[in-house]
mmCIF file of C-alpha atoms and ligand atoms in Angstrom:
data_model
loop_
_atom_site.group_PDB
_atom_site.id
_atom_site.type_symbol
_atom_site.label_atom_id
_atom_site.label_comp_id
_atom_site.label_asym_id
_atom_site.label_seq_id
_atom_site.Cartn_x
_atom_site.Cartn_y
_atom_site.Cartn_z
ATOM 1 C CA MET K 71 62.309 141.092 65.828
ATOM 2 C CA LYS K 72 63.203 137.947 63.807
ATOM 3 C CA ARG K 73 61.266 137.702 60.354
ATOM 4 C CA ASN K 74 59.837 134.621 59.566
ATOM 5 C CA LYS K 75 59.554 133.650 55.860
ATOM 6 C CA ILE K 76 56.338 132.176 56.568
ATOM 7 C CA VAL K 77 53.131 133.240 58.591
ATOM 8 C CA THR K 78 49.878 130.951 58.714
ATOM 9 C CA LEU K 79 46.905 131.897 60.156
ATOM 10 C CA THR K 80 43.948 130.324 62.047
ATOM 11 C CA VAL K 81 41.010 131.939 62.797
ATOM 12 C CA SER K 82 39.204 128.951 64.146
ATOM 13 C CA PRO K 83 41.864 126.991 65.974
ATOM 14 C CA ALA K 84 41.128 123.942 68.022
ATOM 15 C CA ILE K 85 42.466 121.691 70.853
ATOM 16 C CA ASP K 86 42.233 118.088 69.497
ATOM 17 C CA LYS K 87 41.233 115.844 72.398
ATOM 18 C CA SER K 88 41.849 112.270 71.115
ATOM 19 C CA THR K 89 40.930 108.975 72.983
ATOM 20 C CA HIS K 90 39.822 105.041 72.487
ATOM 21 C CA PHE K 91 37.229 103.212 73.920
ATOM 22 C CA ALA K 92 35.900 99.847 73.401
ATOM 23 C CA GLY K 93 32.517 99.452 71.969
ATOM 24 C CA LEU K 94 29.860 102.370 71.336
ATOM 25 C CA VAL K 95 26.659 101.971 73.290
ATOM 26 C CA ALA K 96 24.160 104.652 73.789
ATOM 27 C CA GLU K 97 22.554 105.549 77.161
ATOM 28 C CA GLN K 98 25.683 103.781 79.043
ATOM 29 C CA LYS K 99 28.771 105.344 80.252
ATOM 30 C CA ILE K 100 31.761 104.874 77.680
ATOM 31 C CA ARG K 101 34.709 104.787 79.537
ATOM 32 C CA CYS K 102 37.465 106.283 77.461
ATOM 33 C CA GLU K 103 41.530 105.940 77.692
ATOM 34 C CA THR K 104 43.776 109.012 78.722
ATOM 35 C CA PRO K 105 43.261 111.425 76.122
ATOM 36 C CA HIS K 106 45.741 112.911 74.089
ATOM 37 C CA PHE K 107 45.565 116.899 73.225
ATOM 38 C CA ASP K 108 47.090 118.410 69.986
ATOM 39 C CA ALA K 109 46.919 121.854 69.039
ATOM 40 C CA GLY K 110 44.586 122.006 65.562
ATOM 41 C CA GLY K 111 43.159 124.209 63.122
ATOM 42 C CA GLY K 112 44.152 124.512 59.286
ATOM 43 C CA GLY K 113 47.047 127.156 59.734
ATOM 44 C CA ILE K 114 48.402 125.732 62.989
ATOM 45 C CA ASN K 115 48.834 122.114 61.585
ATOM 46 C CA VAL K 116 50.662 123.967 58.481
ATOM 47 C CA SER K 117 53.007 125.378 60.818
ATOM 48 C CA LYS K 118 53.539 121.943 62.623
ATOM 49 C CA ALA K 119 54.437 120.293 59.374
ATOM 50 C CA ILE K 120 57.153 123.163 58.562
ATOM 51 C CA ALA K 121 58.248 122.617 61.855
ATOM 52 C CA ARG K 122 58.625 118.968 61.393
ATOM 53 C CA LEU K 123 60.739 119.668 58.051
ATOM 54 C CA GLY K 124 63.043 121.766 60.029
ATOM 55 C CA GLY K 125 61.571 125.157 59.104
ATOM 56 C CA ASN K 126 60.005 128.241 60.485
ATOM 57 C CA SER K 127 57.017 129.865 60.539
ATOM 58 C CA LEU K 128 54.734 132.445 62.678
ATOM 59 C CA ALA K 129 51.603 130.971 63.678
ATOM 60 C CA VAL K 130 48.792 133.813 64.077
ATOM 61 C CA PHE K 131 45.713 132.640 65.587
ATOM 62 C CA THR K 132 42.649 133.324 68.005
ATOM 63 C CA VAL K 133 42.750 132.307 71.482
ATOM 64 C CA GLY K 134 39.941 132.595 74.050
ATOM 65 C CA GLY K 135 39.267 131.564 77.887
ATOM 66 C CA ALA K 136 41.305 128.472 79.490
ATOM 67 C CA SER K 137 40.739 126.382 76.491
ATOM 68 C CA GLY K 138 42.767 129.049 74.785
ATOM 69 C CA GLU K 139 45.635 129.124 77.320
ATOM 70 C CA LEU K 140 46.025 125.071 76.691
ATOM 71 C CA LEU K 141 46.320 125.669 73.113
ATOM 72 C CA GLU K 142 49.057 128.200 73.246
ATOM 73 C CA GLU K 143 50.834 125.978 75.833
ATOM 74 C CA LEU K 144 50.921 123.162 72.998
ATOM 75 C CA VAL K 145 52.009 125.530 70.279
ATOM 76 C CA LYS K 146 54.977 126.558 72.384
ATOM 77 C CA LYS K 147 55.595 123.103 73.300
ATOM 78 C CA GLU K 148 55.748 122.431 69.240
ATOM 79 C CA GLY K 149 58.532 125.145 69.553
ATOM 80 C CA ILE K 150 56.735 127.728 66.832
ATOM 81 C CA ASP K 151 56.670 131.147 67.014
ATOM 82 C CA TYR K 152 53.176 132.320 67.386
ATOM 83 C CA LYS K 153 51.139 135.618 67.871
ATOM 84 C CA THR K 154 47.828 135.611 69.493
ATOM 85 C CA ILE K 155 44.633 137.576 69.173
ATOM 86 C CA LYS K 156 42.115 137.077 72.348
ATOM 87 C CA THR K 157 38.668 136.580 71.555
ATOM 88 C CA LYS K 158 36.199 136.949 74.504
ATOM 89 C CA SER K 159 34.567 133.513 73.043
ATOM 90 C CA TRP K 160 36.673 130.168 74.325
ATOM 91 C CA THR K 161 38.811 128.155 71.763
ATOM 92 C CA ARG K 162 36.921 125.193 70.396
ATOM 93 C CA GLU K 163 37.663 121.684 71.885
ATOM 94 C CA ASN K 164 37.238 118.965 69.156
ATOM 95 C CA PHE K 165 36.730 115.381 70.318
ATOM 96 C CA ILE K 166 38.413 112.341 68.010
ATOM 97 C CA ALA K 167 37.447 108.699 69.510
ATOM 98 C CA VAL K 168 38.485 105.622 68.252
ATOM 99 C CA ASP K 169 36.152 102.335 68.632
ATOM 100 C CA THR K 170 38.986 99.606 69.305
ATOM 101 C CA LEU K 171 36.364 96.709 68.816
ATOM 102 C CA THR K 172 35.429 97.904 65.012
ATOM 103 C CA ASN K 173 38.823 100.417 64.359
ATOM 104 C CA ALA K 174 36.055 103.012 63.156
ATOM 105 C CA GLN K 175 37.273 106.684 64.174
ATOM 106 C CA TYR K 176 34.413 109.189 65.129
ATOM 107 C CA ARG K 177 35.211 112.805 64.715
ATOM 108 C CA PHE K 178 33.125 115.408 66.598
ATOM 109 C CA GLY K 179 33.839 119.045 65.468
ATOM 110 C CA MET K 180 32.637 122.248 67.595
ATOM 111 C CA PRO K 181 32.053 125.591 66.080
ATOM 112 C CA GLY K 182 34.672 128.169 66.137
ATOM 113 C CA PRO K 183 34.642 131.003 68.628
ATOM 114 C CA GLU K 184 32.239 133.707 67.859
ATOM 115 C CA ILE K 185 34.540 136.871 66.895
ATOM 116 C CA THR K 186 33.349 140.266 67.271
ATOM 117 C CA ASP K 187 34.123 143.281 64.519
ATOM 118 C CA ASP K 188 36.842 144.107 66.773
ATOM 119 C CA GLU K 189 38.641 141.018 67.232
ATOM 120 C CA ALA K 190 38.307 140.750 63.398
ATOM 121 C CA GLN K 191 40.014 143.757 63.098
ATOM 122 C CA ALA K 192 42.719 142.671 65.409
ATOM 123 C CA ILE K 193 43.308 139.758 63.490
ATOM 124 C CA LEU K 194 43.791 141.657 60.434
ATOM 125 C CA THR K 195 46.197 144.376 62.267
ATOM 126 C CA ALA K 196 48.343 141.534 63.527
ATOM 127 C CA LEU K 197 48.494 140.086 59.980
ATOM 128 C CA GLU K 198 49.533 143.917 58.639
ATOM 129 C CA GLU K 199 52.260 143.944 60.999
ATOM 130 C CA THR K 200 53.684 140.936 59.560
ATOM 131 C CA LYS K 201 56.544 140.650 56.291
ATOM 132 C CA PRO K 202 56.409 136.925 55.175
ATOM 133 C CA ASP K 203 57.255 135.884 51.755
ATOM 134 C CA PHE K 204 54.000 133.674 52.191
ATOM 135 C CA LEU K 205 51.111 133.997 54.027
ATOM 136 C CA VAL K 206 49.137 130.771 54.278
ATOM 137 C CA ALA K 207 45.072 131.321 55.042
ATOM 138 C CA SER K 208 43.925 128.060 55.833
ATOM 139 C CA GLY K 209 40.766 126.504 57.448
ATOM 140 C CA SER K 210 37.123 127.484 58.232
ATOM 141 C CA LEU K 211 36.101 130.877 59.121
ATOM 142 C CA SER K 212 34.448 131.257 62.819
ATOM 143 C CA PRO K 213 30.934 132.393 63.392
ATOM 144 C CA GLY K 214 30.708 136.246 63.282
ATOM 145 C CA LEU K 215 33.553 136.365 60.424
ATOM 146 C CA GLU K 216 31.693 137.521 57.227
ATOM 147 C CA ASP K 217 32.437 135.494 54.096
ATOM 148 C CA ASP K 218 35.042 138.264 52.753
ATOM 149 C CA PHE K 219 37.285 137.985 55.309
ATOM 150 C CA TYR K 220 39.749 135.899 53.291
ATOM 151 C CA GLU K 221 39.586 138.595 50.813
ATOM 152 C CA LYS K 222 40.219 141.013 53.236
ATOM 153 C CA VAL K 223 43.413 138.939 54.028
ATOM 154 C CA ALA K 224 44.363 139.010 50.511
ATOM 155 C CA THR K 225 44.473 143.006 49.977
ATOM 156 C CA ILE K 226 46.830 142.422 53.021
ATOM 157 C CA ALA K 227 48.971 140.407 51.612
ATOM 158 C CA THR K 228 49.188 142.397 48.431
ATOM 159 C CA ASN K 229 49.865 145.086 50.688
ATOM 160 C CA ILE K 230 52.817 143.917 52.690
ATOM 161 C CA GLY K 231 53.939 141.911 49.820
ATOM 162 C CA ALA K 232 53.502 138.445 50.897
ATOM 163 C CA LYS K 233 52.301 135.628 48.288
ATOM 164 C CA LEU K 234 49.039 134.496 49.461
ATOM 165 C CA ILE K 235 48.153 130.603 50.018
ATOM 166 C CA VAL K 236 44.487 129.957 50.609
ATOM 167 C CA ASP K 237 43.073 126.310 51.938
ATOM 168 C CA THR K 238 39.551 126.585 52.693
ATOM 169 C CA SER K 239 36.251 125.916 51.057
ATOM 170 C CA GLY K 240 32.575 127.631 49.821
ATOM 171 C CA THR K 241 31.934 130.854 49.849
ATOM 172 C CA PRO K 242 35.076 132.075 51.888
ATOM 173 C CA LEU K 243 37.102 130.154 48.893
ATOM 174 C CA GLU K 244 35.205 131.908 46.217
ATOM 175 C CA ARG K 245 35.496 135.344 47.925
ATOM 176 C CA ALA K 246 39.225 134.813 48.737
ATOM 177 C CA ILE K 247 40.289 134.625 44.772
ATOM 178 C CA ASP K 248 38.165 137.755 43.803
ATOM 179 C CA LYS K 249 41.208 139.990 44.472
ATOM 180 C CA GLY K 250 43.761 136.817 43.310
ATOM 181 C CA VAL K 251 45.863 134.780 45.183
ATOM 182 C CA PHE K 252 49.297 133.119 44.576
ATOM 183 C CA LEU K 253 48.265 129.323 45.445
ATOM 184 C CA LEU K 254 45.242 127.296 45.708
ATOM 185 C CA LYS K 255 45.215 123.723 47.272
ATOM 186 C CA PRO K 256 41.441 122.530 46.742
ATOM 187 C CA ASN K 257 40.540 119.093 46.760
ATOM 188 C CA VAL K 258 38.423 117.835 43.468
ATOM 189 C CA GLY K 259 34.705 118.642 45.450
ATOM 190 C CA GLU K 260 36.117 122.144 46.211
ATOM 191 C CA LEU K 261 37.434 122.810 42.670
ATOM 192 C CA ALA K 262 34.021 121.523 41.247
ATOM 193 C CA ARG K 263 32.327 124.145 43.829
ATOM 194 C CA LEU K 264 34.501 126.699 42.502
ATOM 195 C CA VAL K 265 33.629 125.823 38.449
ATOM 196 C CA LYS K 266 30.082 125.380 39.159
ATOM 197 C CA ALA K 267 30.101 121.782 38.519
ATOM 198 C CA GLU K 268 28.602 118.902 40.363
ATOM 199 C CA SER K 269 31.607 116.833 40.199
ATOM 200 C CA LEU K 270 34.771 116.614 38.322
ATOM 201 C CA GLU K 271 36.682 113.402 36.690
ATOM 202 C CA ILE K 272 40.586 113.754 36.583
ATOM 203 C CA ASN K 273 40.995 114.289 33.349
ATOM 204 C CA GLU K 274 38.508 117.321 33.567
ATOM 205 C CA VAL K 275 40.731 118.944 36.547
ATOM 206 C CA ASP K 276 43.433 120.634 34.368
ATOM 207 C CA ASP K 277 40.319 122.321 32.262
ATOM 208 C CA ALA K 278 38.393 123.420 35.190
ATOM 209 C CA ALA K 279 41.938 124.589 37.005
ATOM 210 C CA ARG K 280 42.992 126.675 33.992
ATOM 211 C CA GLU K 281 39.371 128.555 33.867
ATOM 212 C CA ILE K 282 40.556 129.892 37.173
ATOM 213 C CA ILE K 283 43.900 130.597 36.599
ATOM 214 C CA ASN K 284 42.920 132.494 33.319
ATOM 215 C CA LYS K 285 40.330 134.852 34.993
ATOM 216 C CA GLY K 286 43.377 135.742 37.254
ATOM 217 C CA LYS K 287 42.141 134.166 40.116
ATOM 218 C CA CYS K 288 45.379 132.233 40.820
ATOM 219 C CA GLU K 289 48.652 131.541 39.551
ATOM 220 C CA ILE K 290 49.072 128.135 40.600
ATOM 221 C CA MET K 291 46.788 125.660 41.645
ATOM 222 C CA VAL K 292 47.381 122.312 43.322
ATOM 223 C CA VAL K 293 44.560 120.294 43.174
ATOM 224 C CA SER K 294 44.528 117.245 45.716
ATOM 225 C CA LEU K 295 43.056 113.717 44.866
ATOM 226 C CA GLY K 296 43.317 112.060 47.944
ATOM 227 C CA ALA K 297 45.011 108.396 47.355
ATOM 228 C CA GLN K 298 45.334 109.298 43.431
ATOM 229 C CA GLY K 299 48.030 112.102 44.568
ATOM 230 C CA ALA K 300 47.667 115.732 43.096
ATOM 231 C CA VAL K 301 47.710 117.705 39.927
ATOM 232 C CA LEU K 302 49.754 120.646 39.594
ATOM 233 C CA VAL K 303 48.197 123.357 37.287
ATOM 234 C CA THR K 304 49.789 126.832 36.554
ATOM 235 C CA LYS K 305 49.605 128.725 33.298
ATOM 236 C CA ASP K 306 52.354 126.652 31.170
ATOM 237 C CA ILE K 307 52.311 123.431 33.166
ATOM 238 C CA CYS K 308 50.015 120.633 34.116
ATOM 239 C CA GLU K 309 51.536 117.541 35.812
ATOM 240 C CA HIS K 310 50.117 114.719 37.795
ATOM 241 C CA ILE K 311 51.805 112.995 40.714
ATOM 242 C CA PRO K 312 50.115 109.866 41.825
ATOM 243 C CA ALA K 313 50.437 109.375 45.576
ATOM 244 C CA PRO K 314 52.867 106.628 46.655
ATOM 245 C CA PRO K 315 51.612 103.349 48.130
ATOM 246 C CA VAL K 316 51.349 103.281 51.930
ATOM 247 C CA GLN K 317 49.886 101.679 54.561
ATOM 248 C CA LYS K 318 46.961 104.218 55.735
ATOM 249 C CA LYS K 319 46.055 104.667 59.096
ATOM 250 C CA SER K 320 43.899 107.949 58.897
ATOM 251 C CA THR K 321 43.653 110.544 56.670
ATOM 252 C CA VAL K 322 43.149 113.693 59.231
ATOM 253 C CA GLY K 323 45.574 116.522 58.631
ATOM 254 C CA ALA K 324 46.481 115.043 55.216
ATOM 255 C CA GLY K 325 45.838 118.213 53.164
ATOM 256 C CA ASP K 326 47.201 120.681 55.777
ATOM 257 C CA SER K 327 50.650 118.143 56.034
ATOM 258 C CA MET K 328 50.484 118.948 51.820
ATOM 259 C CA VAL K 329 50.010 122.671 52.121
ATOM 260 C CA GLY K 330 53.094 122.928 54.764
ATOM 261 C CA GLY K 331 55.176 120.809 52.847
ATOM 262 C CA MET K 332 54.270 122.740 49.661
ATOM 263 C CA VAL K 333 54.928 126.114 51.439
ATOM 264 C CA TRP K 334 58.135 124.820 52.903
ATOM 265 C CA ALA K 335 59.533 123.822 49.432
ATOM 266 C CA LEU K 336 58.859 127.115 48.039
ATOM 267 C CA SER K 337 60.609 129.283 50.758
ATOM 268 C CA ALA K 338 63.320 126.806 50.440
ATOM 269 C CA GLY K 339 63.455 127.919 47.070
ATOM 270 C CA LYS K 340 62.628 124.872 45.002
ATOM 271 C CA SER K 341 60.739 124.818 41.789
ATOM 272 C CA VAL K 342 56.805 124.386 41.448
ATOM 273 C CA SER K 343 57.212 120.664 40.379
ATOM 274 C CA LYS K 344 59.346 120.259 43.058
ATOM 275 C CA MET K 345 56.991 121.936 45.517
ATOM 276 C CA LEU K 346 54.370 119.163 44.179
ATOM 277 C CA HIS K 347 56.643 116.338 44.949
ATOM 278 C CA TRP K 348 56.988 117.643 48.468
ATOM 279 C CA GLY K 349 53.346 118.075 48.916
ATOM 280 C CA VAL K 350 52.236 114.658 47.759
ATOM 281 C CA ALA K 351 55.017 113.156 49.971
ATOM 282 C CA CYS K 352 54.279 114.969 53.284
ATOM 283 C CA GLY K 353 50.151 114.694 52.582
ATOM 284 C CA SER K 354 50.804 110.621 51.962
ATOM 285 C CA ALA K 355 53.306 110.490 54.622
ATOM 286 C CA ALA K 356 50.392 112.087 57.331
ATOM 287 C CA THR K 357 48.098 109.186 56.127
ATOM 288 C CA MET K 358 50.472 106.712 57.639
ATOM 289 C CA ASN K 359 50.072 107.834 61.288
ATOM 290 C CA GLU K 360 47.064 107.455 63.514
ATOM 291 C CA GLY K 361 44.503 110.202 64.641
ATOM 292 C CA THR K 362 45.668 113.758 64.564
ATOM 293 C CA GLN K 363 49.174 113.232 64.228
ATOM 294 C CA LEU K 364 50.816 114.687 61.052
ATOM 295 C CA PHE K 365 53.920 112.671 59.505
ATOM 296 C CA LYS K 366 57.360 111.556 60.339
ATOM 297 C CA GLN K 367 60.298 113.264 58.707
ATOM 298 C CA ASP K 368 61.984 110.132 57.922
ATOM 299 C CA ASP K 369 58.736 108.880 55.939
ATOM 300 C CA VAL K 370 58.437 112.002 54.038
ATOM 301 C CA HIS K 371 62.167 111.293 52.496
ATOM 302 C CA LYS K 372 61.135 107.819 51.722
ATOM 303 C CA LEU K 373 58.085 108.881 49.695
ATOM 304 C CA LEU K 374 59.946 111.484 48.122
ATOM 305 C CA ASN K 375 62.447 108.905 46.823
ATOM 306 C CA TRP K 376 59.573 106.747 45.526
ATOM 307 C CA ILE K 377 58.269 109.779 43.736
ATOM 308 C CA ASN K 378 61.503 110.975 42.316
ATOM 309 C CA THR K 379 62.165 106.937 40.773
ATOM 310 C CA TYR K 380 58.292 106.718 40.020
ATOM 311 C CA GLY K 381 56.196 109.513 40.069
ATOM 312 C CA GLU K 382 57.078 111.072 36.783
ATOM 313 C CA LYS K 383 56.028 108.243 34.759
ATOM 314 C CA TYR K 384 52.304 108.709 35.425
ATOM 315 C CA GLN K 385 52.772 112.262 34.250
ATOM 316 C CA ILE K 386 49.895 113.341 32.299
ATOM 317 C CA ARG K 387 51.358 115.852 30.000
ATOM 318 C CA ASN K 388 53.351 118.920 29.876
ATOM 319 C CA LEU K 389 50.975 121.589 27.957
HETATM 320 N N1 ATP M 693 44.272 107.487 51.196
HETATM 321 C C1 ATP M 693 45.545 107.998 50.802
HETATM 322 N N2 ATP M 693 46.678 107.385 50.265
HETATM 323 C C2 ATP M 693 47.728 107.974 49.982
HETATM 324 N N3 ATP M 693 47.956 109.159 50.084
HETATM 325 C C3 ATP M 693 46.842 109.953 50.570
HETATM 326 C C4 ATP M 693 45.493 109.416 50.872
HETATM 327 N N4 ATP M 693 44.502 110.107 51.290
HETATM 328 C C5 ATP M 693 45.518 111.858 51.049
HETATM 329 N N5 ATP M 693 46.480 111.173 50.641
HETATM 330 C C6 ATP M 693 47.828 112.418 50.835
HETATM 331 O O1 ATP M 693 47.149 113.765 51.106
HETATM 332 C C7 ATP M 693 47.355 114.495 49.959
HETATM 333 C C8 ATP M 693 46.184 115.642 50.373
HETATM 334 O O2 ATP M 693 44.664 114.701 50.679
HETATM 335 P P1 ATP M 693 43.289 115.390 50.442
HETATM 336 O O3 ATP M 693 43.057 115.074 48.598
HETATM 337 O O4 ATP M 693 42.500 114.203 50.967
HETATM 338 O O5 ATP M 693 43.224 116.679 50.889
HETATM 339 P P2 ATP M 693 41.778 117.062 51.607
HETATM 340 O O6 ATP M 693 40.584 116.496 50.932
HETATM 341 O O7 ATP M 693 42.220 118.495 51.733
HETATM 342 O O8 ATP M 693 42.067 116.551 53.259
HETATM 343 P P3 ATP M 693 41.675 117.491 54.479
HETATM 344 O O9 ATP M 693 40.335 116.691 54.491
HETATM 345 O O10 ATP M 693 42.803 116.971 55.347
HETATM 346 O O11 ATP M 693 41.456 118.973 54.217
HETATM 347 C C9 ATP M 693 46.870 113.784 48.726
HETATM 348 O O12 ATP M 693 47.352 114.445 47.663
HETATM 349 C C10 ATP M 693 47.591 112.667 49.056
HETATM 350 O O13 ATP M 693 49.081 112.827 48.747
HETATM 351 MG MG1 MG M 694 41.447 120.115 52.743
#
């Protein structure tokens, strides 16, 4: 069997159904344009981003019912290798609609599938059978899964010798890092919660990240700051890369694109500083496209050029 250097896990994937309409009016039928269907969910988006950069990954995700079959078709169309775990509960469908009169985007997210204990165990077994260099666990947990699910994934990552990258929030994130992971990509709000702070200013981010690193909970942290770029913190370095100036259309998928860019760069043997550049370039390139579309490879290369030319000027300090 082909060995994928990168495996992504999505326990709560979705079909993202996007459309446009003109005018949001209660009690009346709102006519929508022909919808566009995308495979969605944290890990699947990361796999899509890797594919867009010309890389390979194995996407491990749950599927249930007819919507699950559609999800599998959509992933197959993207040319991504995948492995599914069947759930009795149907794959969820999210709905994203843009009002063409105001350009406002409405995002309706459905709850993930109810996952039974046997199904949860099947997900863990499927991961145990993979032998990647990098395992990416991304997205929210589904109902039925305990908060310590990603902690169990962390134990498996150690057992199979994979470096674990976690992108989630709340208690599942807190529990995931109890075992210690390789890389975390919280946004600033998620980091604040991890260090039990109400909020964090940019100049407090490095100390907060270092607090987590010094406790042995992760080796590398990339804290994303939306339009302000991202900060990379390890035991030895702290670097800030600003986001390049872009014409922002939609920030949907920016975080997943960033993680995709970073793990691809790592798997290609790039340094952690270059990994940060690729992450910021992919995240910002994703904001240049509408709706759930991720990024165009051309845009990533243009933004990387900008970062290489101007980005380093903004570096806060090397510790
Ligand atoms: N408005 C923006 N302009 C330019 N770049 C952006 C913008 N928003 C996000 N990005 C890029 O995407 C990266 C990740 O964005 P962000 O910090 O919003 O992640 P997130 O909160 O995890 O997002 P998500 O909601 O997708 O999980 C940023 O570091 C930046 O490079
Ligand atoms: Mg995020």
